[in-house]
JSON list of C-alpha atoms in Angstrom, two decimals:
[
{"chain": "J", "resi": 1, "resn": "PHE", "atom": "CA", "xyz": [-3.18, -26.85, -9.03]},
{"chain": "J", "resi": 2, "resn": "ASP", "atom": "CA", "xyz": [-3.57, -23.37, -7.51]},
{"chain": "J", "resi": 3, "resn": "PRO", "atom": "CA", "xyz": [-1.30, -22.90, -4.29]},
{"chain": "J", "resi": 4, "resn": "ARG", "atom": "CA", "xyz": [-4.27, -19.28, -3.63]},
{"chain": "J", "resi": 5, "resn": "HIS", "atom": "CA", "xyz": [-7.22, -22.45, -3.78]},
{"chain": "J", "resi": 6, "resn": "TYR", "atom": "CA", "xyz": [-5.26, -24.19, 0.13]},
{"chain": "J", "resi": 7, "resn": "LEU", "atom": "CA", "xyz": [-4.94, -20.95, 1.63]},
{"chain": "J", "resi": 8, "resn": "GLY", "atom": "CA", "xyz": [-7.48, -19.03, 3.84]},
{"chain": "J", "resi": 9, "resn": "THR", "atom": "CA", "xyz": [-9.78, -17.34, 2.81]},
{"chain": "J", "resi": 10, "resn": "HIS", "atom": "CA", "xyz": [-11.29, -13.31, 2.89]},
{"chain": "J", "resi": 11, "resn": "CYS", "atom": "CA", "xyz": [-13.93, -14.68, 5.15]},
{"chain": "J", "resi": 12, "resn": "TYR", "atom": "CA", "xyz": [-13.26, -16.41, 8.70]},
{"chain": "J", "resi": 13, "resn": "GLY", "atom": "CA", "xyz": [-9.72, -17.55, 7.31]},
{"chain": "J", "resi": 14, "resn": "PHE", "atom": "CA", "xyz": [-10.76, -20.39, 6.99]},
{"chain": "J", "resi": 15, "resn": "PRO", "atom": "CA", "xyz": [-8.70, -22.63, 3.86]},
{"chain": "J", "resi": 16, "resn": "LYS", "atom": "CA", "xyz": [-11.08, -22.67, 0.57]},
{"chain": "J", "resi": 17, "resn": "THR", "atom": "CA", "xyz": [-10.34, -26.44, 0.32]},
{"chain": "J", "resi": 18, "resn": "GLY", "atom": "CA", "xyz": [-9.66, -28.62, 3.31]},
{"chain": "J", "resi": 19, "resn": "PRO", "atom": "CA", "xyz": [-8.54, -32.21, 3.78]},
{"chain": "J", "resi": 20, "resn": "HIS", "atom": "CA", "xyz": [-10.74, -34.01, 2.43]},
{"chain": "J", "resi": 21, "resn": "ARG", "atom": "CA", "xyz": [-11.72, -32.45, -0.04]},
{"chain": "J", "resi": 22, "resn": "LEU", "atom": "CA", "xyz": [-7.88, -32.22, -1.50]},
{"chain": "J", "resi": 23, "resn": "ARG", "atom": "CA", "xyz": [-7.92, -36.09, -0.44]},
{"chain": "J", "resi": 24, "resn": "PHE", "atom": "CA", "xyz": [-11.07, -36.26, -3.04]},
{"chain": "J", "resi": 25, "resn": "LEU", "atom": "CA", "xyz": [-8.90, -33.80, -5.44]},
{"chain": "J", "resi": 26, "resn": "LEU", "atom": "CA", "xyz": [-5.53, -35.53, -5.58]},
{"chain": "J", "resi": 27, "resn": "GLU", "atom": "CA", "xyz": [-7.46, -38.84, -6.37]},
{"chain": "J", "resi": 28, "resn": "SER", "atom": "CA", "xyz": [-9.77, -37.76, -8.94]},
{"chain": "J", "resi": 29, "resn": "VAL", "atom": "CA", "xyz": [-7.04, -37.00, -10.82]},
{"chain": "J", "resi": 30, "resn": "LYS", "atom": "CA", "xyz": [-5.37, -40.35, -10.39]},
{"chain": "J", "resi": 31, "resn": "ASP", "atom": "CA", "xyz": [-8.49, -41.88, -11.26]},
{"chain": "J", "resi": 32, "resn": "LEU", "atom": "CA", "xyz": [-8.76, -40.00, -14.59]},
{"chain": "J", "resi": 33, "resn": "ARG", "atom": "CA", "xyz": [-4.71, -39.79, -15.17]},
{"chain": "J", "resi": 34, "resn": "GLU", "atom": "CA", "xyz": [-5.48, -43.95, -14.86]},
{"chain": "J", "resi": 35, "resn": "THR", "atom": "CA", "xyz": [-8.15, -43.62, -17.60]},
{"chain": "J", "resi": 36, "resn": "LEU", "atom": "CA", "xyz": [-6.77, -41.73, -19.59]},
{"chain": "J", "resi": 37, "resn": "LYS", "atom": "CA", "xyz": [-3.83, -43.50, -19.82]},
{"chain": "J", "resi": 38, "resn": "LYS", "atom": "CA", "xyz": [-5.58, -46.95, -20.65]},
{"chain": "J", "resi": 39, "resn": "LYS", "atom": "CA", "xyz": [-7.46, -44.55, -23.71]},
{"chain": "J", "resi": 40, "resn": "GLY", "atom": "CA", "xyz": [-3.73, -43.92, -25.12]},
{"chain": "J", "resi": 41, "resn": "SER", "atom": "CA", "xyz": [-3.64, -40.45, -24.22]},
{"chain": "J", "resi": 42, "resn": "THR", "atom": "CA", "xyz": [-2.46, -38.38, -20.78]},
{"chain": "J", "resi": 43, "resn": "LEU", "atom": "CA", "xyz": [-2.87, -35.82, -17.94]},
{"chain": "J", "resi": 44, "resn": "VAL", "atom": "CA", "xyz": [-0.36, -32.54, -17.65]},
{"chain": "J", "resi": 45, "resn": "VAL", "atom": "CA", "xyz": [-0.75, -31.93, -13.78]},
{"chain": "J", "resi": 46, "resn": "ARG", "atom": "CA", "xyz": [1.06, -28.29, -12.82]},
{"chain": "J", "resi": 47, "resn": "LYS", "atom": "CA", "xyz": [1.08, -26.57, -9.81]},
{"chain": "J", "resi": 48, "resn": "GLY", "atom": "CA", "xyz": [1.76, -23.11, -9.50]},
{"chain": "J", "resi": 49, "resn": "LYS", "atom": "CA", "xyz": [-0.65, -20.30, -10.48]},
{"chain": "J", "resi": 50, "resn": "PRO", "atom": "CA", "xyz": [-3.09, -21.22, -13.92]},
{"chain": "J", "resi": 51, "resn": "GLU", "atom": "CA", "xyz": [-1.72, -18.25, -15.95]},
{"chain": "J", "resi": 52, "resn": "ASP", "atom": "CA", "xyz": [1.95, -19.15, -15.19]},
{"chain": "J", "resi": 53, "resn": "VAL", "atom": "CA", "xyz": [1.13, -22.64, -15.96]},
{"chain": "J", "resi": 54, "resn": "VAL", "atom": "CA", "xyz": [-0.64, -21.96, -19.07]},
{"chain": "J", "resi": 55, "resn": "HIS", "atom": "CA", "xyz": [1.55, -19.58, -20.35]},
{"chain": "J", "resi": 56, "resn": "ASP", "atom": "CA", "xyz": [4.65, -21.96, -19.40]},
{"chain": "J", "resi": 57, "resn": "LEU", "atom": "CA", "xyz": [3.40, -25.09, -21.38]},
{"chain": "J", "resi": 58, "resn": "ILE", "atom": "CA", "xyz": [1.64, -22.96, -24.54]},
{"chain": "J", "resi": 59, "resn": "THR", "atom": "CA", "xyz": [5.10, -21.75, -24.92]},
{"chain": "J", "resi": 60, "resn": "GLN", "atom": "CA", "xyz": [6.68, -25.54, -24.40]},
{"chain": "J", "resi": 61, "resn": "LEU", "atom": "CA", "xyz": [3.87, -26.77, -26.50]},
{"chain": "J", "resi": 62, "resn": "GLY", "atom": "CA", "xyz": [4.38, -24.44, -29.28]},
{"chain": "J", "resi": 63, "resn": "SER", "atom": "CA", "xyz": [1.58, -25.21, -31.62]},
{"chain": "J", "resi": 64, "resn": "ILE", "atom": "CA", "xyz": [-1.27, -24.90, -29.98]},
{"chain": "J", "resi": 65, "resn": "SER", "atom": "CA", "xyz": [-4.67, -23.73, -31.68]},
{"chain": "J", "resi": 66, "resn": "ALA", "atom": "CA", "xyz": [-7.47, -23.03, -28.99]},
{"chain": "J", "resi": 67, "resn": "VAL", "atom": "CA", "xyz": [-7.15, -22.93, -24.98]},
{"chain": "J", "resi": 68, "resn": "ALA", "atom": "CA", "xyz": [-10.47, -23.31, -23.24]},
{"chain": "J", "resi": 69, "resn": "PHE", "atom": "CA", "xyz": [-11.07, -22.77, -19.16]},
{"chain": "J", "resi": 70, "resn": "HIS", "atom": "CA", "xyz": [-13.49, -21.18, -16.69]},
{"chain": "J", "resi": 71, "resn": "GLU", "atom": "CA", "xyz": [-13.15, -19.10, -14.46]},
{"chain": "J", "resi": 72, "resn": "GLU", "atom": "CA", "xyz": [-14.27, -19.37, -10.50]},
{"chain": "J", "resi": 73, "resn": "VAL", "atom": "CA", "xyz": [-17.46, -17.05, -9.60]},
{"chain": "J", "resi": 74, "resn": "ARG", "atom": "CA", "xyz": [-16.41, -14.90, -6.96]},
{"chain": "J", "resi": 75, "resn": "GLU", "atom": "CA", "xyz": [-19.22, -13.47, -4.40]},
{"chain": "J", "resi": 76, "resn": "ILE", "atom": "CA", "xyz": [-19.05, -10.46, -4.13]}
]
């Protein structure tokens, strides 16, 4: 979870993620974790700036051959 998504936006100061969206995200992550667990896998969840968290995870895990991500489209 990127803390920057819970701050006010540059337009009008509204939060990017309000309480209803946050609840939906948390429930979705919980459901995904439970589904993966049933299939013998797991879900890593971290709080922080993705550019820092991903770097730390790669360092911790060691043998990573690929990293995939998407970037949020920003309006001008």
